[in-house]
XYZ file of C-alpha atoms in Angstrom:
475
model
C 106.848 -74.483 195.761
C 105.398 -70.788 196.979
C 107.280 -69.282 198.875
C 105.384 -67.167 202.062
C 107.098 -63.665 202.784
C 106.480 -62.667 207.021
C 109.861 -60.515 206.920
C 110.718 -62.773 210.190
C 111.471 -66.573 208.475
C 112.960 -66.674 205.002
C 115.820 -69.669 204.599
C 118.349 -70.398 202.431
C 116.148 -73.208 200.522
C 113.170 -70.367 199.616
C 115.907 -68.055 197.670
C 117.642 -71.172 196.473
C 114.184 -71.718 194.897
C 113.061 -68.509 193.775
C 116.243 -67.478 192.464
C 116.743 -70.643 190.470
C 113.688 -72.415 189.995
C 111.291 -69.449 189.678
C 109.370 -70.481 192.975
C 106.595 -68.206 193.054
C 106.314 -65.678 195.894
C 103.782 -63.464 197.930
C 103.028 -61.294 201.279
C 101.082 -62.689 203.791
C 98.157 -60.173 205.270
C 100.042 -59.381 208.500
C 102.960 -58.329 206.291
C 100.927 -56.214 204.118
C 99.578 -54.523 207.218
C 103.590 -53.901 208.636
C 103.923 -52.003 205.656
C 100.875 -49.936 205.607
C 101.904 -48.956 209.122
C 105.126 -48.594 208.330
C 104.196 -46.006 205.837
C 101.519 -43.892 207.663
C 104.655 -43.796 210.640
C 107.084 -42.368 208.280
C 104.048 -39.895 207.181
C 103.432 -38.942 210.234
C 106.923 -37.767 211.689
C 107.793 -35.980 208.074
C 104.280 -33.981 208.822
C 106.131 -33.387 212.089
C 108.577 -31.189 210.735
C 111.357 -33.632 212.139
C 114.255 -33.288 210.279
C 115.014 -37.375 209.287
C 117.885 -38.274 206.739
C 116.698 -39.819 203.639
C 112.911 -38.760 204.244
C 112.907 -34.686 204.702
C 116.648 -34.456 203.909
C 118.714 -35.300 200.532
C 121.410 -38.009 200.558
C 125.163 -38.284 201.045
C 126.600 -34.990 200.644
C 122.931 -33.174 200.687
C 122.074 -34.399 204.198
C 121.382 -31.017 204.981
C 118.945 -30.204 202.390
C 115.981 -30.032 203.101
C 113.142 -31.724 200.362
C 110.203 -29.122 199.760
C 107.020 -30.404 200.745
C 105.905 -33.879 198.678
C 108.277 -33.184 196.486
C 109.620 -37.043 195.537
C 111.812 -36.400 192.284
C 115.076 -35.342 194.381
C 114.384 -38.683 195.540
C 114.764 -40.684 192.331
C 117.444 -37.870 191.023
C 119.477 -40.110 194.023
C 118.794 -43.177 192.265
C 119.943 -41.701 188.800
C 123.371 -40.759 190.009
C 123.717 -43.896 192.193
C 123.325 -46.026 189.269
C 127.720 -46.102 189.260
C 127.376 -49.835 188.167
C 130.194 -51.180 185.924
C 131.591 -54.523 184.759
C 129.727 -57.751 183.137
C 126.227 -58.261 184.465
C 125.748 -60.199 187.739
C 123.793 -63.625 187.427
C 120.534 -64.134 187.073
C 119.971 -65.890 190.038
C 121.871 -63.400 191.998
C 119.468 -60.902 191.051
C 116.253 -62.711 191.691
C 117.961 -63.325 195.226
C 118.567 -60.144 195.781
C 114.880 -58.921 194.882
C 113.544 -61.831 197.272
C 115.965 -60.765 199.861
C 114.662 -56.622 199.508
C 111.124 -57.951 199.162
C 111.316 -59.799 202.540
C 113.118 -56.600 204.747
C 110.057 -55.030 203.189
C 107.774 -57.015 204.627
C 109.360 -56.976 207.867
C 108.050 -53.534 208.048
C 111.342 -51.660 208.488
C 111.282 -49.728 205.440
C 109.113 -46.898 204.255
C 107.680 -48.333 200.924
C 104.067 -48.628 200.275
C 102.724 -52.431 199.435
C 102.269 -51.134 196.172
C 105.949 -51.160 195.271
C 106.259 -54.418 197.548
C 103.449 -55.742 195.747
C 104.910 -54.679 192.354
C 108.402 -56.291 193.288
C 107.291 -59.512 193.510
C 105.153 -59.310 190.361
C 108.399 -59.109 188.593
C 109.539 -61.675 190.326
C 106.539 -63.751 189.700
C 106.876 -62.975 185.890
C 110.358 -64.290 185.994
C 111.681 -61.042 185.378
C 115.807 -60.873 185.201
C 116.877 -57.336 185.509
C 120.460 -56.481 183.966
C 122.319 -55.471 187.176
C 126.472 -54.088 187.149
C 128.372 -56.749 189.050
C 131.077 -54.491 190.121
C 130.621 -51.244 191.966
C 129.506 -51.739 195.624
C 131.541 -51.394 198.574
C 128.970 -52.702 200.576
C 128.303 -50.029 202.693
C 124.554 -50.805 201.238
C 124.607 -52.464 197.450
C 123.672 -48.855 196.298
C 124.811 -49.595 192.485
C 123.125 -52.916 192.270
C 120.228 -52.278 193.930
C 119.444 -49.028 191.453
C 119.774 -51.053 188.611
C 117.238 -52.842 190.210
C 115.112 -49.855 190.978
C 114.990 -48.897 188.338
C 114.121 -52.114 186.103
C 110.943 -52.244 188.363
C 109.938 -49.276 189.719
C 110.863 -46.708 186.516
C 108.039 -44.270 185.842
C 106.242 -45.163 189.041
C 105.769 -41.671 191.781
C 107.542 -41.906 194.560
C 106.283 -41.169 197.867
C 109.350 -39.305 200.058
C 111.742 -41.817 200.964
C 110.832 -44.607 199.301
C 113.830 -44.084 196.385
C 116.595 -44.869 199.090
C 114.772 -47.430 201.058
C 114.984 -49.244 197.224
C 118.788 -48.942 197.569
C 120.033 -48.054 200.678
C 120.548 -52.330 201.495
C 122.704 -54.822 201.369
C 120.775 -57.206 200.195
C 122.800 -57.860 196.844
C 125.724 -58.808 198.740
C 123.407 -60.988 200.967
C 122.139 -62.782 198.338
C 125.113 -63.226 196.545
C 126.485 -64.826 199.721
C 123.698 -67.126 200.001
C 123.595 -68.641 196.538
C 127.643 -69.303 197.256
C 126.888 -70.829 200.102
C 124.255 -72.887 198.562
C 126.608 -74.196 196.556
C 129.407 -74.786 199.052
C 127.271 -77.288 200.955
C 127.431 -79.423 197.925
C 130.988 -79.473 197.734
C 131.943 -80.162 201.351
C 129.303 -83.412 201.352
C 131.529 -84.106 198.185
C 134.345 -83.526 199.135
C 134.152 -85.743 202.311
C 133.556 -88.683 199.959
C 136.656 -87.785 197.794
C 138.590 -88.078 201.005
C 137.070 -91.169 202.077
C 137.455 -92.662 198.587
C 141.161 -91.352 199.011
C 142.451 -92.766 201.830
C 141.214 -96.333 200.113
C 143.425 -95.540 197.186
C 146.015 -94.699 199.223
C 145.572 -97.650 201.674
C 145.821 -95.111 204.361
C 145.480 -96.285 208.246
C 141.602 -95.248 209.803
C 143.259 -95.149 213.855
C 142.895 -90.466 213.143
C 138.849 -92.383 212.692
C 138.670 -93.340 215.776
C 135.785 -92.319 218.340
C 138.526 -92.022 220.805
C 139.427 -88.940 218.824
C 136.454 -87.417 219.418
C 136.186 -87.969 222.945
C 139.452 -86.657 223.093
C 138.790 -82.981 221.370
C 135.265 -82.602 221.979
C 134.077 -80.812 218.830
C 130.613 -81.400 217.390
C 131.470 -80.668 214.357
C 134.578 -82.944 214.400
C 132.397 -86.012 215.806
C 129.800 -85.259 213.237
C 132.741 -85.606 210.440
C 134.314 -88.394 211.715
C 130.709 -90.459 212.055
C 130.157 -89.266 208.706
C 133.778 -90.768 207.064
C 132.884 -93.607 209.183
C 129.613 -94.327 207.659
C 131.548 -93.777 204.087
C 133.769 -96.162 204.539
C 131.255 -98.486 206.715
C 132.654 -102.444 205.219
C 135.694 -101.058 203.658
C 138.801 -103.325 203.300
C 140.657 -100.925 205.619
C 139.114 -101.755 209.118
C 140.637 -105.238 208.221
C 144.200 -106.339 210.156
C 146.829 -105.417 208.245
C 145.452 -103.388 205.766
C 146.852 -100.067 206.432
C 150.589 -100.090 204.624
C 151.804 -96.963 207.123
C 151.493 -96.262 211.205
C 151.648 -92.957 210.091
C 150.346 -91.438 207.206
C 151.068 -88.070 205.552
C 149.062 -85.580 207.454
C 146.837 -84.600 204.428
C 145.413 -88.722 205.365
C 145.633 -88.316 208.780
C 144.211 -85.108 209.352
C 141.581 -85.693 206.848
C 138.826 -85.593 210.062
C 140.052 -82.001 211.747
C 140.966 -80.685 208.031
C 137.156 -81.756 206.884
C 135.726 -80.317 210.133
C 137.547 -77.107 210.062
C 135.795 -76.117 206.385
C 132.640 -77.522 207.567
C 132.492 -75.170 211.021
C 132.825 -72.049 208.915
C 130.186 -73.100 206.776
C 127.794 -73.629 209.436
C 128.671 -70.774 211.646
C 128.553 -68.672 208.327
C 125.315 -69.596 207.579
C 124.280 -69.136 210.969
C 124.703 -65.322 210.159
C 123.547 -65.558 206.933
C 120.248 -66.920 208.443
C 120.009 -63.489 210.988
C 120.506 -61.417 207.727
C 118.077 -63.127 205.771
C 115.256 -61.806 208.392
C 116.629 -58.651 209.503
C 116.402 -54.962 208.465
C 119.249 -53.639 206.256
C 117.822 -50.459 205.640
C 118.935 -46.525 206.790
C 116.501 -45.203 207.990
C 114.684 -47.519 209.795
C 110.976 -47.207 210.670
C 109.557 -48.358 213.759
C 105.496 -48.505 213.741
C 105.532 -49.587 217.275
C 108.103 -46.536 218.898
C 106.053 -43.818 216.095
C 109.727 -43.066 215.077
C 112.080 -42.900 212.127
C 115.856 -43.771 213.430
C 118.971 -43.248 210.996
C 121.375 -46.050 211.126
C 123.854 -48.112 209.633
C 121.484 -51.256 209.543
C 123.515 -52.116 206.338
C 126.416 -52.783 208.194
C 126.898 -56.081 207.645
C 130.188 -57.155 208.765
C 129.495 -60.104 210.481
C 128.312 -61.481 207.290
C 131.487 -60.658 205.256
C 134.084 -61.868 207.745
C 131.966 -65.331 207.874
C 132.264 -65.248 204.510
C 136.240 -64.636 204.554
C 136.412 -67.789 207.201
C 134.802 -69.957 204.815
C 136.945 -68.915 201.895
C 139.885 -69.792 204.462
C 138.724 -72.973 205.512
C 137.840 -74.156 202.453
C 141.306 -72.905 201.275
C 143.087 -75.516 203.631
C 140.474 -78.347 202.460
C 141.498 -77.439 199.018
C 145.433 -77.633 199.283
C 145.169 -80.724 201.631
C 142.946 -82.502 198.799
C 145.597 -81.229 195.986
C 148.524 -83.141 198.149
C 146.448 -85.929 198.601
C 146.071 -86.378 194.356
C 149.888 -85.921 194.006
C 150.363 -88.350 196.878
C 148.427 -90.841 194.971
C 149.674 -90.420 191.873
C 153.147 -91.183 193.086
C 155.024 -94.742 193.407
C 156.977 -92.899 196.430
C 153.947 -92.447 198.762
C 151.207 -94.761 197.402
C 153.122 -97.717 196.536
C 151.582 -98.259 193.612
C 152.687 -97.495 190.246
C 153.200 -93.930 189.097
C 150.330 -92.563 187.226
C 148.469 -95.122 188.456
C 148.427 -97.636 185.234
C 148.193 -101.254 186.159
C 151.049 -102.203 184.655
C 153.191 -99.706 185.294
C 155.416 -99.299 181.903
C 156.509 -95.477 180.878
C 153.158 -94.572 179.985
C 152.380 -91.288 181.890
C 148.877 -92.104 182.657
C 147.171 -89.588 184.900
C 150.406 -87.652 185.851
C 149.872 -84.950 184.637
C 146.760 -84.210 187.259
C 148.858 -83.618 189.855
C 150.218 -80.707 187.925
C 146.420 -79.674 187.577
C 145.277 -80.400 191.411
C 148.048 -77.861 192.141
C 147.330 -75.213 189.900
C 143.443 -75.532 191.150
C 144.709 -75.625 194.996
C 146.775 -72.401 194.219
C 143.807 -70.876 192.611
C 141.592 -71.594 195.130
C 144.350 -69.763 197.720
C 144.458 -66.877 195.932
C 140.527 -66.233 195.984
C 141.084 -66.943 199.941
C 142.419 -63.541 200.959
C 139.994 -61.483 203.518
C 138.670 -58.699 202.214
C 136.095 -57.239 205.345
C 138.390 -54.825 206.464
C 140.192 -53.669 203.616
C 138.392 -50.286 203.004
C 139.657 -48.286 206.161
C 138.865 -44.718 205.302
C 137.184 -42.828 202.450
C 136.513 -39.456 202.081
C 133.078 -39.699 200.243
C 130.237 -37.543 201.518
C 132.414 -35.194 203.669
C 134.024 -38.533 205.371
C 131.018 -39.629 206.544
C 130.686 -42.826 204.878
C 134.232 -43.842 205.833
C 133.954 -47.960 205.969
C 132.637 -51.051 203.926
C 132.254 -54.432 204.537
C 133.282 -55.552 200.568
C 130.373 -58.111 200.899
C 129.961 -58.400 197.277
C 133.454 -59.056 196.594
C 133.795 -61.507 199.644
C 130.411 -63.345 198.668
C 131.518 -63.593 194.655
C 135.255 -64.578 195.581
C 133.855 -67.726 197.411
C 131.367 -68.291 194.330
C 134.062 -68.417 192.273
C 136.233 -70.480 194.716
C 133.639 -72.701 194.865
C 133.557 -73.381 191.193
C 137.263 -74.040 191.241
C 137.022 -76.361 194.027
C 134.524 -78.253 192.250
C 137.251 -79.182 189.357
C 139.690 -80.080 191.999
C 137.340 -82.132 193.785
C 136.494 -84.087 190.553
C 139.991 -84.675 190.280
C 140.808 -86.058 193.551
C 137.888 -88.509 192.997
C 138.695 -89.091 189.571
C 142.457 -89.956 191.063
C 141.204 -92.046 194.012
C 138.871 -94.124 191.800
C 141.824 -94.882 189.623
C 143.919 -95.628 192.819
C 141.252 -98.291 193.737
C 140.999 -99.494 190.874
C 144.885 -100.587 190.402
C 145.169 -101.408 194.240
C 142.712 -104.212 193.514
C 141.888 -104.194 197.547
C 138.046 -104.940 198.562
C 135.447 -104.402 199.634
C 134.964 -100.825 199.564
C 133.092 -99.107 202.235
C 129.539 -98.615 201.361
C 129.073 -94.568 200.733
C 132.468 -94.941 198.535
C 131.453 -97.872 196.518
C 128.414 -96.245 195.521
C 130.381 -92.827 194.840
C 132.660 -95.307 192.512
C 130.021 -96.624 190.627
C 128.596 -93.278 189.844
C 132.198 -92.307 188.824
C 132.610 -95.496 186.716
C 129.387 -94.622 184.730
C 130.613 -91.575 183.310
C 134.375 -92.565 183.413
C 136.159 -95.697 182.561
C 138.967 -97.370 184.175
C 142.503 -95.791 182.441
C 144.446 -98.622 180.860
C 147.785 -98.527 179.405
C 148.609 -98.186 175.800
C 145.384 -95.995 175.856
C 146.003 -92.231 175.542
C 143.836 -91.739 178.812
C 140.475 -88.815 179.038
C 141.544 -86.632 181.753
C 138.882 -84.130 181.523
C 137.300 -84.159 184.820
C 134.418 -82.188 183.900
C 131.816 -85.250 184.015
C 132.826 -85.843 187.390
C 132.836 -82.028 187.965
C 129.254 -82.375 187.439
C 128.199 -84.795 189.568
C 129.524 -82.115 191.949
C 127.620 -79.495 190.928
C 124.543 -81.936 190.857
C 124.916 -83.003 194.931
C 125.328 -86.975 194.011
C 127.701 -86.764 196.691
C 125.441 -85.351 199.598
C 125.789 -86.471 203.012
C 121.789 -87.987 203.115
């Protein structure tokens, strides 16, 4: 795969790729020329004499000094003192995403750098290069820390023409890319965790009227209807669209609700990556050129808000998936609610069988709730730079918070189906529906039915990757 850089159409897929599959990357000629032009523009108002922040003028606290003539090294002096980075180094593929993602604002033409730097960005990412960045340090009022590790993996010992040190950093494109590789991932689970459900509410012999089109019709949600058709089509054949086979008129609302409680997680997703797809394309930087106006503008183009509190509504969503699919495993597990027998062993003697999971599914469920809490408006006021710079979006920390409650919910997710496999198992009842027979076999491969007298393999980890592997997407 190769991926084509315009500034104006990257997707999620392309970083997916380049970050981690080493997809190979270049400009196309109308991007090289946005650059050029970009360049000669910013030329052309600092011959001016305008007085422009970040081009004739220091940073932060030195706005008002003024850089002698071409004079770059205050420029890259910046970059030394930004480099505040602390804390374990950020992933890999985070890194490569966040090149890709500065790489494309580039080529939007929005920035000030040459297409020799652009051109010597994607080299290293061509050559597979993996820069040690800090993961901890931006607010993300632009990924200043990050981004001069970056900077200065790639572009040490290379001049600098005036401005070009801050249009390396001044972006938010590490917390963009974070988010994107975490939602990446959450796609996966939410397929997967609609066929735990499904496979669920078989094990639990759980009535399918909350699956009826009439539901649909009734709240007119697309996303609901496209959540219900899809647990429909899951469970398309199953035993429980027979008469009779539902054991309750009403079910515990973590079964009944299972369409609205799917559909809530999945609308966050999609409206999150709806902004994530606007800040893939977009400039990020301050200050931004224009080629076509002849003009330099400072703004806050790194204000990326609407990307963090999408990201926050995901973590939420997902949150409420996550506890409902943690009730649903201790629901299952217990003679009270499933009517089968506790631990779900076949023949029900004192053996504890897979009890002890519900203990797990809650710990993972409170987990998951604690990484939920919003974090885009948490930084009210700062003083830094004379109180100029007196807001942050925490991107970083929103976009890593739902990587790592993604990871989490990928263990509790292999427990619910590792539960409602069992739960078929002892029930005995069939035919399953088509999508969750296959998603038992698959289970069944790696995991064998738990039979008494046998001190049972709880470890959920195989199943855990299937997750991670997207056996379970909707296709």
């Amino acid at each position: 795969m190769r991926v084509i850089l315009t500034g104006k159409d990257l997707t999620l897929a392309e970083v997916v790729a380049v970050a981690r599959s080493s997809a190979q990357v270049e400009f196309t000629a109308g991007a090289v020329e946005a650059m050029t032009a970009a360049r000669a523009c910013a030329d052309a108002v600092r011959e001016s004499g305008a007085s422009v922040y970040g081009l004739t003028t220091g940073l932060g606290v030195h706005k008002t000094v003024r850089l002698a003539g071409d004079d770059a090294s205050f420029d890259w002096r910046q970059i030394g003192e930004s480099r505040a980075g602390q804390g374990r180094p950020a992933p890999p593929d985070v890194v490569r995403a966040a090149m890709l993602v500065l790489a494309n604002q580039m080529a939007g033409g929005s920035t000030c750098v040459r297409p020799m730097l652009a051109e010597k960005l994607l080299a290293a990412l061509n050559g597979d290069e993996r820069p040690c960045v800090h993961s901890l340090g931006s607010l993300g009022a632009a990924d200043l820390a990050p981004m001069a590790d970056i900077a200065h993996h790639v572009f040490s010992g290379v001049d600098l023409e005036p401005g070009e040190g801050l249009a390396l950093i001044s972006t938010s494109a590490f917390g963009t890319a974070s988010a994107a590789l975490a939602m990446a991932d959450a796609v996966r689970l939410l397929d997967a965790s609609d066929v735990a459900a499904a496979l669920a509410l078989e094990g639990f012999a759980a009535n399918l009227s909350p699956l009826h089109p009439a539901v649909e019709e009734a709240r007119p949600d697309p996303v609901l209807a496209r959540t219900l058709a899809r647990l429909r089509e899951l469970l398309d054949g199953s035993y429980l669209w027979q008469e009779g086979a539902a054991r309750n008129l009403q079910d515990p609302l973590t079964f009944r609700g299972v369409g609205p409680i799917q559909a809530a997680a999945r609308g966050a997703f999609e409206h999150a990556l709806a902004v994530l797809a606007g800040e893939l394309n977009c400039a990020q930087g301050n200050p931004l050129v224009s080629a076509d106006l002849q003009c330099v503008v400072s703004a806050a183009a790194y204000e990326v808000v609407a990307l963090a509190a999408s990201v926050d509504y995901m973590r939420v969503a997902l949150a409420s998936a996550l506890t409902s699919a943690s009730e649903r495993c201790v629901k299952l597990l217990d003679a009270l609610w499933s009517g089968l027998p506790t631990g779900l062993l076949a023949d029900g003697g004192p053996d504890l069988g897979l009890s002890v999971l519900a203990i797990t599914a809650q710990a993972l469920a409170a987990e998951a709730g604690t990484l939920a809490q919003p974090v885009s408006f948490m930084v009210a006021s700062t003083s830094g730079a004379e109180g100029i710079e007196d807001r942050a979006t925490l991107l970083p920390l929103s976009a890593r918070r739902l990587a790592e409650q993604v990871e989490v919910a990928e263990v509790l997710i292999g427990v619910e189906l590792l539960i409602a496999a069992q739960a078929v198992d002892v029930r005995g009842r069939l035919p399953l529906g088509r999508g969750t027979a296959r998603a038992h076999r698959r289970i069944r491969q790696l995991v064998a039915t738990f039979e008494a007298g046998a001190a049972p393999q709880l470890n959920a980890e195989p199943v855990r990757q299937l997750v991670r592997a997207g056996v379970f997407d909707a296709r």
